[in-house]
């Protein structure tokens, strides 16, 4: 991804649309899909795709598109849920491997945080 910087950083907001386009078209590590695929059930059509014609899997009618959209979204969302579950399990395993258990015995003094009394 390219980042645009100017000398005094006063035009950063003019680059947001390009950044958002790149973000919406980038595959997410956990889901394996782009945000556009998760929302619209298809990849974004960029200028190069428009210049070189319609993809061969483009539906011939709006009704055909609508009939297939629900199935594509459900399939993408089910796959993403599974990928997110696997990523979550991987993160838990990593966390658990570095976590420290504190075993307290009866009579040990501990500090208890109570946000309602403004202190410890």
Short mmCIF file of N, CA and C in Angstrom, two decimals:
data_model
loop_
_atom_site.label_atom_id
_atom_site.label_comp_id
_atom_site.label_asym_id
_atom_site.label_seq_id
_atom_site.Cartn_x
_atom_site.Cartn_y
_atom_site.Cartn_z
N UNK A 1 0.85 -1.17 0.00
CA UNK A 1 0.00 0.00 0.00
C UNK A 1 0.90 1.23 0.00
N UNK A 2 0.51 2.22 -0.75
CA UNK A 2 1.26 3.45 -0.81
C UNK A 2 0.70 4.44 0.20
N UNK A 3 1.59 5.17 0.83
CA UNK A 3 1.19 6.24 1.73
C UNK A 3 1.62 7.55 1.11
N UNK A 4 0.76 8.53 1.22
CA UNK A 4 1.04 9.83 0.65
C UNK A 4 1.29 10.82 1.78
N UNK A 5 2.42 11.50 1.71
CA UNK A 5 2.74 12.51 2.70
C UNK A 5 3.11 13.79 1.97
N UNK A 6 2.71 14.87 2.55
CA UNK A 6 3.14 16.16 2.01
C UNK A 6 3.97 16.86 3.07
N UNK A 7 4.57 17.93 2.69
CA UNK A 7 5.51 18.61 3.57
C UNK A 7 4.86 19.03 4.89
N UNK A 8 3.67 19.62 4.82
CA UNK A 8 3.07 20.13 6.04
C UNK A 8 1.83 19.34 6.49
N UNK A 9 1.53 18.24 5.85
CA UNK A 9 0.44 17.34 6.25
C UNK A 9 -0.93 18.01 6.32
N UNK A 10 -1.20 18.97 5.47
CA UNK A 10 -2.49 19.64 5.52
C UNK A 10 -3.51 19.03 4.55
N UNK A 11 -3.07 18.13 3.70
CA UNK A 11 -4.00 17.57 2.71
C UNK A 11 -4.27 16.07 2.93
N UNK A 12 -4.08 15.59 4.15
CA UNK A 12 -4.26 14.16 4.43
C UNK A 12 -5.66 13.69 4.09
N UNK A 13 -6.66 14.55 4.31
CA UNK A 13 -8.04 14.14 4.07
C UNK A 13 -8.36 13.93 2.60
N UNK A 14 -7.59 14.54 1.72
CA UNK A 14 -7.84 14.34 0.29
C UNK A 14 -7.41 12.94 -0.17
N UNK A 15 -6.60 12.25 0.64
CA UNK A 15 -6.14 10.91 0.29
C UNK A 15 -7.00 9.81 0.90
N UNK A 16 -7.96 10.15 1.75
CA UNK A 16 -8.80 9.14 2.39
C UNK A 16 -9.58 8.27 1.41
N UNK A 17 -10.19 8.82 0.36
CA UNK A 17 -10.93 7.95 -0.56
C UNK A 17 -10.06 6.84 -1.17
N UNK A 18 -8.81 7.14 -1.53
CA UNK A 18 -7.92 6.11 -2.08
C UNK A 18 -7.56 5.07 -1.02
N UNK A 19 -7.31 5.55 0.19
CA UNK A 19 -7.01 4.63 1.28
C UNK A 19 -8.20 3.70 1.54
N UNK A 20 -9.41 4.26 1.60
CA UNK A 20 -10.60 3.46 1.85
C UNK A 20 -10.85 2.45 0.73
N UNK A 21 -10.61 2.85 -0.51
CA UNK A 21 -10.76 1.92 -1.62
C UNK A 21 -9.80 0.74 -1.46
N UNK A 22 -8.55 1.05 -1.12
CA UNK A 22 -7.57 -0.02 -0.93
C UNK A 22 -7.96 -0.91 0.24
N UNK A 23 -8.43 -0.32 1.33
CA UNK A 23 -8.83 -1.11 2.50
C UNK A 23 -10.02 -2.01 2.19
N UNK A 24 -11.01 -1.48 1.50
CA UNK A 24 -12.21 -2.25 1.19
C UNK A 24 -11.94 -3.37 0.19
N UNK A 25 -10.82 -3.30 -0.51
CA UNK A 25 -10.49 -4.29 -1.52
C UNK A 25 -9.35 -5.22 -1.07
N UNK A 26 -8.91 -5.09 0.19
CA UNK A 26 -7.83 -5.92 0.71
C UNK A 26 -8.40 -7.09 1.50
N UNK A 27 -7.81 -8.26 1.32
CA UNK A 27 -8.26 -9.45 2.03
C UNK A 27 -7.91 -9.35 3.51
N UNK A 28 -8.87 -9.64 4.37
CA UNK A 28 -8.68 -9.64 5.81
C UNK A 28 -8.04 -10.96 6.22
N UNK A 29 -7.06 -10.88 7.09
CA UNK A 29 -6.31 -12.08 7.48
C UNK A 29 -7.21 -13.14 8.13
N UNK A 30 -8.10 -12.72 9.01
CA UNK A 30 -8.92 -13.70 9.74
C UNK A 30 -10.04 -14.28 8.89
N UNK A 31 -10.71 -13.45 8.10
CA UNK A 31 -11.86 -13.94 7.34
C UNK A 31 -11.47 -14.51 5.98
N UNK A 32 -10.39 -14.02 5.40
CA UNK A 32 -10.00 -14.45 4.06
C UNK A 32 -10.76 -13.72 2.96
N UNK A 33 -11.63 -12.79 3.33
CA UNK A 33 -12.42 -12.02 2.36
C UNK A 33 -12.12 -10.54 2.50
N UNK A 34 -12.48 -9.78 1.48
CA UNK A 34 -12.39 -8.33 1.57
C UNK A 34 -13.65 -7.80 2.25
N UNK A 35 -13.58 -6.61 2.86
CA UNK A 35 -14.80 -6.03 3.42
C UNK A 35 -15.91 -5.89 2.37
N UNK A 36 -15.55 -5.58 1.13
CA UNK A 36 -16.55 -5.45 0.07
C UNK A 36 -17.24 -6.79 -0.19
N UNK A 37 -16.49 -7.89 -0.19
CA UNK A 37 -17.10 -9.21 -0.39
C UNK A 37 -18.05 -9.55 0.74
N UNK A 38 -17.69 -9.19 1.96
CA UNK A 38 -18.54 -9.49 3.11
C UNK A 38 -19.83 -8.68 3.07
N UNK A 39 -19.75 -7.46 2.55
CA UNK A 39 -20.92 -6.58 2.53
C UNK A 39 -21.76 -6.77 1.27
N UNK A 40 -21.11 -6.85 0.12
CA UNK A 40 -21.84 -6.87 -1.15
C UNK A 40 -21.92 -8.25 -1.80
N UNK A 41 -21.16 -9.22 -1.30
CA UNK A 41 -21.16 -10.55 -1.88
C UNK A 41 -20.38 -10.65 -3.17
N UNK A 42 -19.55 -9.68 -3.45
CA UNK A 42 -18.73 -9.69 -4.66
C UNK A 42 -17.54 -8.77 -4.47
N UNK A 43 -16.56 -8.89 -5.35
CA UNK A 43 -15.41 -8.00 -5.29
C UNK A 43 -15.78 -6.66 -5.94
N UNK A 44 -15.01 -5.65 -5.61
CA UNK A 44 -15.27 -4.34 -6.21
C UNK A 44 -14.83 -4.34 -7.66
N UNK A 45 -15.56 -3.63 -8.48
CA UNK A 45 -15.16 -3.45 -9.88
C UNK A 45 -14.34 -2.18 -9.97
N UNK A 46 -13.07 -2.35 -10.22
CA UNK A 46 -12.16 -1.22 -10.30
C UNK A 46 -12.03 -0.78 -11.76
N UNK A 47 -11.39 0.33 -11.96
CA UNK A 47 -11.26 0.92 -13.30
C UNK A 47 -10.69 -0.07 -14.30
N UNK A 48 -9.67 -0.82 -13.91
CA UNK A 48 -9.06 -1.76 -14.86
C UNK A 48 -10.06 -2.84 -15.28
N UNK A 49 -10.93 -3.26 -14.36
CA UNK A 49 -11.95 -4.24 -14.72
C UNK A 49 -12.99 -3.68 -15.66
N UNK A 50 -13.32 -2.43 -15.48
CA UNK A 50 -14.28 -1.78 -16.37
C UNK A 50 -13.69 -1.59 -17.76
N UNK A 51 -12.41 -1.25 -17.83
CA UNK A 51 -11.75 -1.05 -19.12
C UNK A 51 -11.66 -2.35 -19.92
N UNK A 52 -11.47 -3.46 -19.24
CA UNK A 52 -11.28 -4.73 -19.94
C UNK A 52 -12.54 -5.56 -20.04
N UNK A 53 -13.69 -5.02 -19.69
CA UNK A 53 -14.95 -5.71 -19.87
C UNK A 53 -15.47 -6.38 -18.62
N UNK A 54 -16.71 -6.90 -18.75
CA UNK A 54 -17.36 -7.58 -17.63
C UNK A 54 -16.73 -8.94 -17.41
N UNK A 55 -16.62 -9.35 -16.15
CA UNK A 55 -16.13 -10.71 -15.89
C UNK A 55 -17.11 -11.74 -16.46
N UNK A 56 -16.61 -12.92 -16.76
CA UNK A 56 -17.46 -13.94 -17.38
C UNK A 56 -18.56 -14.44 -16.45
N UNK A 57 -18.40 -14.27 -15.12
CA UNK A 57 -19.41 -14.75 -14.18
C UNK A 57 -20.45 -13.68 -13.83
N UNK A 58 -20.47 -12.58 -14.57
CA UNK A 58 -21.45 -11.52 -14.32
C UNK A 58 -22.83 -12.03 -14.72
N UNK A 59 -23.82 -11.89 -13.82
CA UNK A 59 -25.17 -12.37 -14.15
C UNK A 59 -25.76 -11.61 -15.33
N UNK A 60 -26.63 -12.28 -16.05
CA UNK A 60 -27.22 -11.67 -17.25
C UNK A 60 -28.39 -10.76 -16.91
N UNK A 61 -28.97 -10.90 -15.71
CA UNK A 61 -30.11 -10.06 -15.35
C UNK A 61 -30.07 -9.72 -13.87
N UNK A 62 -30.78 -8.66 -13.47
CA UNK A 62 -30.84 -8.32 -12.04
C UNK A 62 -31.46 -9.45 -11.21
N UNK A 63 -32.46 -10.13 -11.76
CA UNK A 63 -33.08 -11.22 -11.01
C UNK A 63 -32.09 -12.36 -10.74
N UNK A 64 -31.28 -12.67 -11.74
CA UNK A 64 -30.27 -13.71 -11.54
C UNK A 64 -29.28 -13.29 -10.46
N UNK A 65 -28.89 -12.01 -10.47
CA UNK A 65 -27.97 -11.50 -9.45
C UNK A 65 -28.59 -11.62 -8.06
N UNK A 66 -29.84 -11.20 -7.91
CA UNK A 66 -30.50 -11.26 -6.60
C UNK A 66 -30.68 -12.70 -6.12
N UNK A 67 -30.98 -13.60 -7.05
CA UNK A 67 -31.15 -15.00 -6.66
C UNK A 67 -29.85 -15.61 -6.14
N UNK A 68 -28.72 -15.20 -6.72
CA UNK A 68 -27.43 -15.74 -6.31
C UNK A 68 -26.80 -14.98 -5.13
N UNK A 69 -27.21 -13.73 -4.92
CA UNK A 69 -26.57 -12.90 -3.90
C UNK A 69 -26.72 -13.50 -2.51
N UNK A 70 -27.90 -13.92 -2.15
CA UNK A 70 -28.14 -14.46 -0.81
C UNK A 70 -27.26 -15.68 -0.56
N UNK A 71 -27.18 -16.57 -1.52
CA UNK A 71 -26.36 -17.77 -1.37
C UNK A 71 -24.88 -17.42 -1.25
N UNK A 72 -24.41 -16.46 -2.06
CA UNK A 72 -23.00 -16.06 -1.99
C UNK A 72 -22.68 -15.42 -0.65
N UNK A 73 -23.57 -14.56 -0.16
CA UNK A 73 -23.33 -13.91 1.14
C UNK A 73 -23.33 -14.93 2.27
N UNK A 74 -24.29 -15.84 2.26
CA UNK A 74 -24.35 -16.85 3.31
C UNK A 74 -23.10 -17.72 3.30
N UNK A 75 -22.65 -18.10 2.13
CA UNK A 75 -21.45 -18.91 2.01
C UNK A 75 -20.22 -18.15 2.52
N UNK A 76 -20.10 -16.89 2.11
CA UNK A 76 -18.96 -16.07 2.55
C UNK A 76 -18.99 -15.87 4.06
N UNK A 77 -20.16 -15.59 4.61
CA UNK A 77 -20.27 -15.35 6.05
C UNK A 77 -19.99 -16.62 6.85
N UNK A 78 -20.45 -17.78 6.37
CA UNK A 78 -20.17 -19.04 7.07
C UNK A 78 -18.67 -19.33 7.06
N UNK A 79 -18.05 -19.11 5.91
CA UNK A 79 -16.61 -19.33 5.80
C UNK A 79 -15.86 -18.37 6.72
N UNK A 80 -16.29 -17.09 6.73
CA UNK A 80 -15.64 -16.09 7.59
C UNK A 80 -15.81 -16.42 9.06
N UNK A 81 -17.00 -16.89 9.45
CA UNK A 81 -17.21 -17.28 10.85
C UNK A 81 -16.24 -18.38 11.25
N UNK A 82 -16.05 -19.36 10.38
CA UNK A 82 -15.13 -20.45 10.67
C UNK A 82 -13.69 -19.94 10.78
N UNK A 83 -13.30 -19.06 9.87
CA UNK A 83 -11.94 -18.49 9.92
C UNK A 83 -11.73 -17.66 11.16
N UNK A 84 -12.75 -16.88 11.56
CA UNK A 84 -12.65 -16.07 12.78
C UNK A 84 -12.54 -16.97 14.00
N UNK A 85 -13.28 -18.07 14.01
CA UNK A 85 -13.21 -19.02 15.13
C UNK A 85 -11.80 -19.60 15.23
N UNK A 86 -11.22 -19.99 14.10
CA UNK A 86 -9.86 -20.53 14.11
C UNK A 86 -8.85 -19.49 14.56
N UNK A 87 -9.01 -18.23 14.09
CA UNK A 87 -8.11 -17.16 14.51
C UNK A 87 -8.24 -16.91 16.01
N UNK A 88 -9.46 -16.95 16.51
CA UNK A 88 -9.69 -16.75 17.94
C UNK A 88 -9.03 -17.85 18.76
N UNK A 89 -9.16 -19.09 18.31
CA UNK A 89 -8.51 -20.20 19.01
C UNK A 89 -6.99 -20.07 18.98
N UNK A 90 -6.46 -19.62 17.85
CA UNK A 90 -5.02 -19.41 17.73
C UNK A 90 -4.55 -18.31 18.69
N UNK A 91 -5.32 -17.21 18.78
CA UNK A 91 -4.96 -16.13 19.70
C UNK A 91 -5.06 -16.60 21.15
N UNK A 92 -6.08 -17.40 21.47
CA UNK A 92 -6.23 -17.91 22.84
C UNK A 92 -5.06 -18.81 23.20
N UNK A 93 -4.67 -19.68 22.28
CA UNK A 93 -3.53 -20.56 22.54
C UNK A 93 -2.27 -19.75 22.79
N UNK A 94 -2.06 -18.71 21.99
CA UNK A 94 -0.89 -17.85 22.17
C UNK A 94 -0.95 -17.13 23.51
N UNK A 95 -2.12 -16.60 23.86
CA UNK A 95 -2.27 -15.90 25.13
C UNK A 95 -2.04 -16.86 26.29
N UNK A 96 -2.67 -18.02 26.22
CA UNK A 96 -2.55 -19.00 27.31
C UNK A 96 -1.11 -19.46 27.51
N UNK A 97 -0.34 -19.51 26.43
CA UNK A 97 1.06 -19.96 26.56
C UNK A 97 1.91 -18.94 27.30
N UNK A 98 1.50 -17.67 27.30
CA UNK A 98 2.28 -16.63 27.97
C UNK A 98 1.63 -16.13 29.26
N UNK A 99 0.41 -16.59 29.54
CA UNK A 99 -0.31 -16.13 30.72
C UNK A 99 0.27 -16.79 31.97
N UNK A 100 0.18 -16.06 33.07
CA UNK A 100 0.67 -16.57 34.34
C UNK A 100 -0.52 -16.79 35.26
N UNK A 101 -0.58 -17.98 35.82
CA UNK A 101 -1.64 -18.27 36.79
C UNK A 101 -1.18 -17.84 38.18
N UNK A 102 -2.05 -17.19 38.86
CA UNK A 102 -1.79 -16.84 40.24
C UNK A 102 -2.69 -17.72 41.10
N UNK A 103 -2.08 -18.52 41.93
CA UNK A 103 -2.84 -19.41 42.81
C UNK A 103 -2.83 -18.81 44.21
N UNK A 104 -4.01 -18.50 44.69
CA UNK A 104 -4.14 -17.93 46.02
C UNK A 104 -4.60 -19.00 46.98
N UNK A 105 -4.09 -18.90 48.19
CA UNK A 105 -4.51 -19.82 49.25
C UNK A 105 -5.36 -19.04 50.25
N UNK A 106 -6.14 -19.75 50.98
CA UNK A 106 -6.97 -19.12 51.99
C UNK A 106 -6.05 -18.40 52.98
N UNK A 107 -6.39 -17.15 53.26
CA UNK A 107 -5.60 -16.34 54.18
C UNK A 107 -4.62 -15.41 53.48
N UNK A 108 -4.37 -15.61 52.17
CA UNK A 108 -3.48 -14.69 51.43
C UNK A 108 -4.13 -13.32 51.35
N UNK A 109 -3.30 -12.28 51.48
CA UNK A 109 -3.82 -10.92 51.33
C UNK A 109 -3.77 -10.54 49.85
N UNK A 110 -4.88 -9.99 49.38
CA UNK A 110 -4.97 -9.55 47.99
C UNK A 110 -5.56 -8.15 47.96
N UNK A 111 -5.32 -7.42 46.90
CA UNK A 111 -5.92 -6.10 46.71
C UNK A 111 -7.08 -6.26 45.76
N UNK A 112 -8.18 -5.58 46.08
CA UNK A 112 -9.36 -5.67 45.24
C UNK A 112 -9.67 -4.28 44.71
N UNK A 113 -9.84 -4.19 43.41
CA UNK A 113 -10.18 -2.91 42.78
C UNK A 113 -11.68 -2.76 42.75
N UNK A 114 -12.16 -1.64 43.25
CA UNK A 114 -13.58 -1.34 43.22
C UNK A 114 -13.75 0.05 42.60
N UNK A 115 -14.16 0.12 41.33
CA UNK A 115 -14.26 1.43 40.66
C UNK A 115 -15.31 2.34 41.28
N UNK A 116 -16.23 1.78 42.04
CA UNK A 116 -17.29 2.61 42.65
C UNK A 116 -16.80 3.43 43.82
N UNK A 117 -15.73 3.01 44.49
CA UNK A 117 -15.26 3.78 45.64
C UNK A 117 -14.10 4.69 45.29
N UNK A 118 -13.69 4.72 44.01
CA UNK A 118 -12.68 5.66 43.55
C UNK A 118 -11.26 5.25 43.89
N UNK A 119 -11.04 4.05 44.27
CA UNK A 119 -9.67 3.65 44.57
C UNK A 119 -9.56 2.16 44.78
N UNK A 120 -8.46 1.80 45.43
CA UNK A 120 -8.17 0.39 45.68
C UNK A 120 -8.50 0.06 47.10
#
